[in-house]
Short mmCIF file of C-alpha atoms in Angstrom, two decimals:
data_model
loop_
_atom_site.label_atom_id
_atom_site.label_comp_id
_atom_site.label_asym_id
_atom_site.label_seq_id
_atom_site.Cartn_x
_atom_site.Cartn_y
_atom_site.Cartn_z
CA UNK A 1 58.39 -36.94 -32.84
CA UNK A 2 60.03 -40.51 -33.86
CA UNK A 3 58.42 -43.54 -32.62
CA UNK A 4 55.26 -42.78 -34.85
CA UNK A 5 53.75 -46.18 -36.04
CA UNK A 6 56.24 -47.94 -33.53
CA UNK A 7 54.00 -51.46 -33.34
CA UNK A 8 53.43 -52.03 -29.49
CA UNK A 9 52.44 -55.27 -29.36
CA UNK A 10 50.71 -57.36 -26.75
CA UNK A 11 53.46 -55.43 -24.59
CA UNK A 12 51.53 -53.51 -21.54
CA UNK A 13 52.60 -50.16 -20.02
CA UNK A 14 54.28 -52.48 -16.77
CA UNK A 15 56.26 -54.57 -19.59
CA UNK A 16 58.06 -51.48 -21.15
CA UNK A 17 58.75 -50.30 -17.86
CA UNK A 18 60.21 -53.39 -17.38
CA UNK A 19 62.67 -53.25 -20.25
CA UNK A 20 63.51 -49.66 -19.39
CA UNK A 21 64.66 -50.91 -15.74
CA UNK A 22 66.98 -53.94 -17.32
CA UNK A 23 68.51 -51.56 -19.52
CA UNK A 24 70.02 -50.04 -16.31
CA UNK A 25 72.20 -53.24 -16.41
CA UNK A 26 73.11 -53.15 -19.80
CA UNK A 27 76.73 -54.20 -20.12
CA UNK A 28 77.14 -54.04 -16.50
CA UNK A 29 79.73 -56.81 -15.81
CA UNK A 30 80.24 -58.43 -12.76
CA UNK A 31 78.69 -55.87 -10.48
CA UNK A 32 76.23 -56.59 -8.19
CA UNK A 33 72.21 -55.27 -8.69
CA UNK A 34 70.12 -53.83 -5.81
CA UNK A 35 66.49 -53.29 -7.60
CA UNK A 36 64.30 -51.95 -4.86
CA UNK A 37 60.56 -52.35 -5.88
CA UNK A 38 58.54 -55.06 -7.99
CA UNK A 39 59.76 -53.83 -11.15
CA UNK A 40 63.09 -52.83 -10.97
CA UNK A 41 63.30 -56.72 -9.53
CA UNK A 42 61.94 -57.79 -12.23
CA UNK A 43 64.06 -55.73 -14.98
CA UNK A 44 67.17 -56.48 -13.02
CA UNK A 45 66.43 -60.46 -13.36
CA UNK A 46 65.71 -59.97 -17.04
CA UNK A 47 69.09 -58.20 -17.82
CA UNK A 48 70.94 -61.15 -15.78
CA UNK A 49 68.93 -63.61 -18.00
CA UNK A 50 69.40 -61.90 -21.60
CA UNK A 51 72.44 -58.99 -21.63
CA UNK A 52 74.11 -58.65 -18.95
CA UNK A 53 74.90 -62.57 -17.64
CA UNK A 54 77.85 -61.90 -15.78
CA UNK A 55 75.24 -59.31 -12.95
CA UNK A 56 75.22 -60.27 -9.33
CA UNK A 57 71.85 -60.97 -7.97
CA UNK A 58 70.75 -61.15 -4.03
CA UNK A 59 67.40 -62.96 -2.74
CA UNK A 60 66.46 -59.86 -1.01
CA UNK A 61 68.46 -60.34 1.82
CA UNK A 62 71.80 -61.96 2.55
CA UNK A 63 72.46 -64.41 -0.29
CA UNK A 64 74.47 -63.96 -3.18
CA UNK A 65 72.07 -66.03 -5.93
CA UNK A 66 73.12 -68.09 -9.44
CA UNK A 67 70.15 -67.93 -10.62
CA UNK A 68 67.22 -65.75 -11.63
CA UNK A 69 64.13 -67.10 -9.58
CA UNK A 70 60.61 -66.20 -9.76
CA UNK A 71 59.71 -63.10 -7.43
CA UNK A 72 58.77 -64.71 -4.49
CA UNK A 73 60.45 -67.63 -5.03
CA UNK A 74 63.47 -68.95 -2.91
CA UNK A 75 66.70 -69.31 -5.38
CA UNK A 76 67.72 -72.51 -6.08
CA UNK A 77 71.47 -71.99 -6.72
CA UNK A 78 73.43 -69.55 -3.81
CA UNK A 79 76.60 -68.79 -4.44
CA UNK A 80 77.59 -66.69 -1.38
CA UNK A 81 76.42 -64.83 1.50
CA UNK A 82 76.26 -61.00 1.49
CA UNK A 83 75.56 -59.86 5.03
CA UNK A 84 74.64 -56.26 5.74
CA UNK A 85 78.57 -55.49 6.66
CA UNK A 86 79.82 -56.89 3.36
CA UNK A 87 77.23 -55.31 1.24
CA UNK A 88 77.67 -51.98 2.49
CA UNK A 89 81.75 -52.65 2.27
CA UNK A 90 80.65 -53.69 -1.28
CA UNK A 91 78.75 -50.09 -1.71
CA UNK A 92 82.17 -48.12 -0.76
CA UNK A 93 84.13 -49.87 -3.75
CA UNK A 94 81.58 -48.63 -6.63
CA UNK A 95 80.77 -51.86 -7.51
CA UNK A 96 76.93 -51.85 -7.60
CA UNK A 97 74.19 -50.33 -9.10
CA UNK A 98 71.32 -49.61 -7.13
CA UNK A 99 67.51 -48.86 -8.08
CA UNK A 100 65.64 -46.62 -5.63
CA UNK A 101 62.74 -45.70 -4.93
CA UNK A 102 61.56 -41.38 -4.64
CA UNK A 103 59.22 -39.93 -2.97
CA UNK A 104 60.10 -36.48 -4.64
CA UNK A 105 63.11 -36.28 -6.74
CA UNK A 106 63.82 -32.49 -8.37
CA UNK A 107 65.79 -31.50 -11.83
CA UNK A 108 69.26 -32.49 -10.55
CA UNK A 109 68.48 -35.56 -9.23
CA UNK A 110 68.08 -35.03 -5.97
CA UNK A 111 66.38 -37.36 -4.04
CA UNK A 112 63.73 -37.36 -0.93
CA UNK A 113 62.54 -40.57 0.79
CA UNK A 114 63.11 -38.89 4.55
CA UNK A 115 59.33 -36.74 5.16
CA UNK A 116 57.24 -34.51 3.04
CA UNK A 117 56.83 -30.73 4.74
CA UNK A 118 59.35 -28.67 6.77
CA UNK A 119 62.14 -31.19 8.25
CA UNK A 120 61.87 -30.11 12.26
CA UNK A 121 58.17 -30.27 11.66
CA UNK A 122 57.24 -32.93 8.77
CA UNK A 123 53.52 -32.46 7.09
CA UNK A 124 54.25 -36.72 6.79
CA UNK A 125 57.11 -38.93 7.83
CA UNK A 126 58.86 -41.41 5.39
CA UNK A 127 61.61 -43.90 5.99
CA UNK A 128 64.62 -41.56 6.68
CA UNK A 129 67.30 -41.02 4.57
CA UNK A 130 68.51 -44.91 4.83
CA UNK A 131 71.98 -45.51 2.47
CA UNK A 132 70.70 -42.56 0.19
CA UNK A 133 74.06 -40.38 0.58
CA UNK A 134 76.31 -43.24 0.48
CA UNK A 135 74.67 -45.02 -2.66
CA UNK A 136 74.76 -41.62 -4.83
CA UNK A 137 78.13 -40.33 -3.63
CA UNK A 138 79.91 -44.41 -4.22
CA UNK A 139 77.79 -46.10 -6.35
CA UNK A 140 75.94 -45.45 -9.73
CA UNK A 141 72.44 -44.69 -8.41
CA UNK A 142 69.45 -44.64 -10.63
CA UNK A 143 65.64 -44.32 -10.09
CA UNK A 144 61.88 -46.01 -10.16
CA UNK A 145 58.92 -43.90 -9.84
CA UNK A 146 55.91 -45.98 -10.76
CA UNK A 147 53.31 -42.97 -10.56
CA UNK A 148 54.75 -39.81 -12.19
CA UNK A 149 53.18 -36.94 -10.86
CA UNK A 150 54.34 -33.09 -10.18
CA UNK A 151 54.03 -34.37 -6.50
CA UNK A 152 56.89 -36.01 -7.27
CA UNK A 153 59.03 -34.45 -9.34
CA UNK A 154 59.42 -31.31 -7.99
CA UNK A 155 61.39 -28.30 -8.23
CA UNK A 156 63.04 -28.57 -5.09
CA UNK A 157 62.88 -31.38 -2.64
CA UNK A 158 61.35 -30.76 0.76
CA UNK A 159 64.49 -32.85 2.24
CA UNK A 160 67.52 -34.31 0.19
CA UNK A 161 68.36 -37.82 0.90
CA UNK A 162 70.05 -38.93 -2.18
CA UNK A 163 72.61 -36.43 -3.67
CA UNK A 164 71.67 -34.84 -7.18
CA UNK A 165 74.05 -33.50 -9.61
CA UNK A 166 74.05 -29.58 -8.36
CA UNK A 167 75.02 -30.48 -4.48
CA UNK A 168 77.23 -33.20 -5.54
CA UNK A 169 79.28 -30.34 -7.25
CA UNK A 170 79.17 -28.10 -4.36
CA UNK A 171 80.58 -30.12 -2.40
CA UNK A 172 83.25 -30.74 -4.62
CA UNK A 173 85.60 -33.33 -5.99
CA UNK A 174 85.19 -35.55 -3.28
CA UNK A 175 81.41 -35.81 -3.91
CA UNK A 176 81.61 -35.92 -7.64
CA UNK A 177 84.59 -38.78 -8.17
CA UNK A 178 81.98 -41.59 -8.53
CA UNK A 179 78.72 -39.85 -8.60
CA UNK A 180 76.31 -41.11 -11.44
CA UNK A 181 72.74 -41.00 -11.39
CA UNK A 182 72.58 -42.55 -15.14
CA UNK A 183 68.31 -43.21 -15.50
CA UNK A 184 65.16 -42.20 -13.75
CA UNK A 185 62.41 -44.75 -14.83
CA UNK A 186 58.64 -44.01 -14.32
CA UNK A 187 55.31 -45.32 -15.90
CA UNK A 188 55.55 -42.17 -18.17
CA UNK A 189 58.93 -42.33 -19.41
CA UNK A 190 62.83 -42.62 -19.02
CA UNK A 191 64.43 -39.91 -18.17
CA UNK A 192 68.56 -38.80 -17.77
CA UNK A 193 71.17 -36.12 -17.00
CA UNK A 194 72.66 -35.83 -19.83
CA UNK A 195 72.37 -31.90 -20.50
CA UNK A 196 75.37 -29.61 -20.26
CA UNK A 197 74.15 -28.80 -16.44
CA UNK A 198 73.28 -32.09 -15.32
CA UNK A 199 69.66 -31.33 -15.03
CA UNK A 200 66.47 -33.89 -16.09
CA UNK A 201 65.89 -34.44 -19.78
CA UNK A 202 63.58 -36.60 -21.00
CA UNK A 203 65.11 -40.01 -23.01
CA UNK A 204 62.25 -41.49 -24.37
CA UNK A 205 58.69 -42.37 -24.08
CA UNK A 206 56.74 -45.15 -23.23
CA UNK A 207 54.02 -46.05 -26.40
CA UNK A 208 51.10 -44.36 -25.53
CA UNK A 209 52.29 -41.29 -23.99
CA UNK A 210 52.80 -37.80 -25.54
CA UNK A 211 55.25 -34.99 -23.89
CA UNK A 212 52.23 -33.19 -23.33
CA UNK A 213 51.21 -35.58 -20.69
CA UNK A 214 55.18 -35.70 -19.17
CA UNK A 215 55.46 -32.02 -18.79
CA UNK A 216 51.98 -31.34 -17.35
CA UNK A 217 52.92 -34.25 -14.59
CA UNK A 218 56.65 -32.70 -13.99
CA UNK A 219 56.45 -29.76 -11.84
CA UNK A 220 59.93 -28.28 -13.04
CA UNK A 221 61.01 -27.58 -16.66
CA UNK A 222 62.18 -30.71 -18.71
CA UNK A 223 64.57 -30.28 -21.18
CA UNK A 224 63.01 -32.18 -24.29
CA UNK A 225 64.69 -32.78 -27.30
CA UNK A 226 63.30 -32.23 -30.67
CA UNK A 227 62.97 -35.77 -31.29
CA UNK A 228 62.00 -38.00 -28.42
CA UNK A 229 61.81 -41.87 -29.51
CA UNK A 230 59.78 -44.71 -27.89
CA UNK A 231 60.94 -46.54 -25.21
CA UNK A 232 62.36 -49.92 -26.89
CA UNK A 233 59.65 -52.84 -27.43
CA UNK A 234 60.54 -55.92 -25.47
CA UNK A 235 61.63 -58.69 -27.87
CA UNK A 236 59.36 -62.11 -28.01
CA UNK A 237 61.74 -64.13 -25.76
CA UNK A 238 62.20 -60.75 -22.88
CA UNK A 239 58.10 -60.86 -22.48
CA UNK A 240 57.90 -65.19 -22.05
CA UNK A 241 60.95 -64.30 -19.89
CA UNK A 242 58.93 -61.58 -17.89
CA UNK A 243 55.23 -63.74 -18.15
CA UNK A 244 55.93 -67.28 -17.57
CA UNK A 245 59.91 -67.37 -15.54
CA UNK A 246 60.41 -64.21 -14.14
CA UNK A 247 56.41 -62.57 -12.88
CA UNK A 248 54.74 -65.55 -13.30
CA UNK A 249 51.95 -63.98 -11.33
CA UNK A 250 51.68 -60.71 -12.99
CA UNK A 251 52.74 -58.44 -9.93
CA UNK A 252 54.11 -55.86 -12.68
CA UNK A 253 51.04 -54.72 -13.54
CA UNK A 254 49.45 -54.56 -9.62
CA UNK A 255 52.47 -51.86 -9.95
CA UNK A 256 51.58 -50.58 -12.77
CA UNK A 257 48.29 -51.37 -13.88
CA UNK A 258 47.13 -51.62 -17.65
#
């Protein structure tokens, strides 16, 4: 396996997760960023303050920010207002990427945040399928899991919320024309779809974890390459970005802890 000797750093596990999320944005443009969860807020900011300048940011809520606050800090340059109409207008032209969050996501990407259990009689509700099917069949739509676990990634998902690649092709050209689902991000690894049939390989690993440990916590087959690299080590200037501008208070690694 590459990687071998790769020198970590005083990078921890929440910090490469981090730089895994911000590479979602590489080379973007002038699209705008949801990030839903502590870290894929934090990654997004990162990319908009290193590689990818030109990324729309929101405060959370219906302002288009210049600037790349502190979480929990108000932004103190707005250059627009985004209400819920005009961001969901915004979702129907493609331009956006969106992070989500998955309560069980399966080898094609499909996606479950709606209930865990049978679907007329759910073991444990959830939040409903929200934008799911409208982010993953208009938008490029990738994923954060911050505890990988076979709980998780499963072989099929008790209800499908956001579209994966095998019923995006079912239901044919009109679900496939902008369907993307370019990175799943957990505390494990970074994972794609880029296989001949569109089902989960994994990308690359974060320092400290073997493909023993990935498989054993994916409760489908993986297809693993022959030569799995380490997840990239942030740079000097990405971890004073992340520490002292960006997560001044460390809520990364309440997320994912050392």
């Amino acid at each position: 396996m590459s990687g071998t000797g790769t020198k970590t750093g005083a990078a921890t596990r929440a910090e490469y997760c981090v730089v895994a999320c911000a590479e979602a944005w590489r080379g973007a443009g002038e699209i705008l960023a949801s990030p839903m969860g502590t870290i894929p807020m934090i990654g997004a900011r990162l990319a908009r303050l290193t590689f990818s300048p030109d990324l729309l940011l929101t405060d959370g809520e219906a302002l288009l920010i210049g600037d790349a606050p502190a979480i929990g800090a108000p932004p103190r340059v707005v250059e627009g207002w985004l209400p819920y109409r005009q961001h969901l207008a915004l979702v129907t032209t493609g331009r956006r990427h969106v992070m989500m969050g998955a309560s069980q996501i399966d080898r094609y990407g499909n996606q479950n945040i709606s209930c865990i259990g049978d679907w007329e009689r759910p073991k444990r509700q959830l939040l409903g399928v929200r934008g799911a099917p409208v982010n993953t069949l208009n938008n490029p739509t990738s994923y954060w899991v911050p505890k990988h676990s076979s709980r998780v990634f499963v072989e099929r998902v008790d209800m499908v919320s956001g579209v994966g690649y095998d019923r995006a092709a079912a239901a044919g050209p009109s679900a496939t024309r902008y369907h993307r689902i370019p990175e799943v991000v957990s505390d494990l690894g970074v994972f794609d779809f880029d296989t001949p049939d569109h089902s989960m390989r994994l990308r690359s690993l974060h320092p400290g974890v073997t493909v023993e440990q990935v498989t054993a916590a994916t409760g489908f087959g993986l297809t693993v390459p022959d030569d799995v690299p380490f997840t990239r080590e942030p740079t000097a200037e990405e971890l004073r970005l992340i520490r002292e501008e960006i997560d001044p208070k460390g809520l990364r690694e309440r997320e994912v802890p050392a």
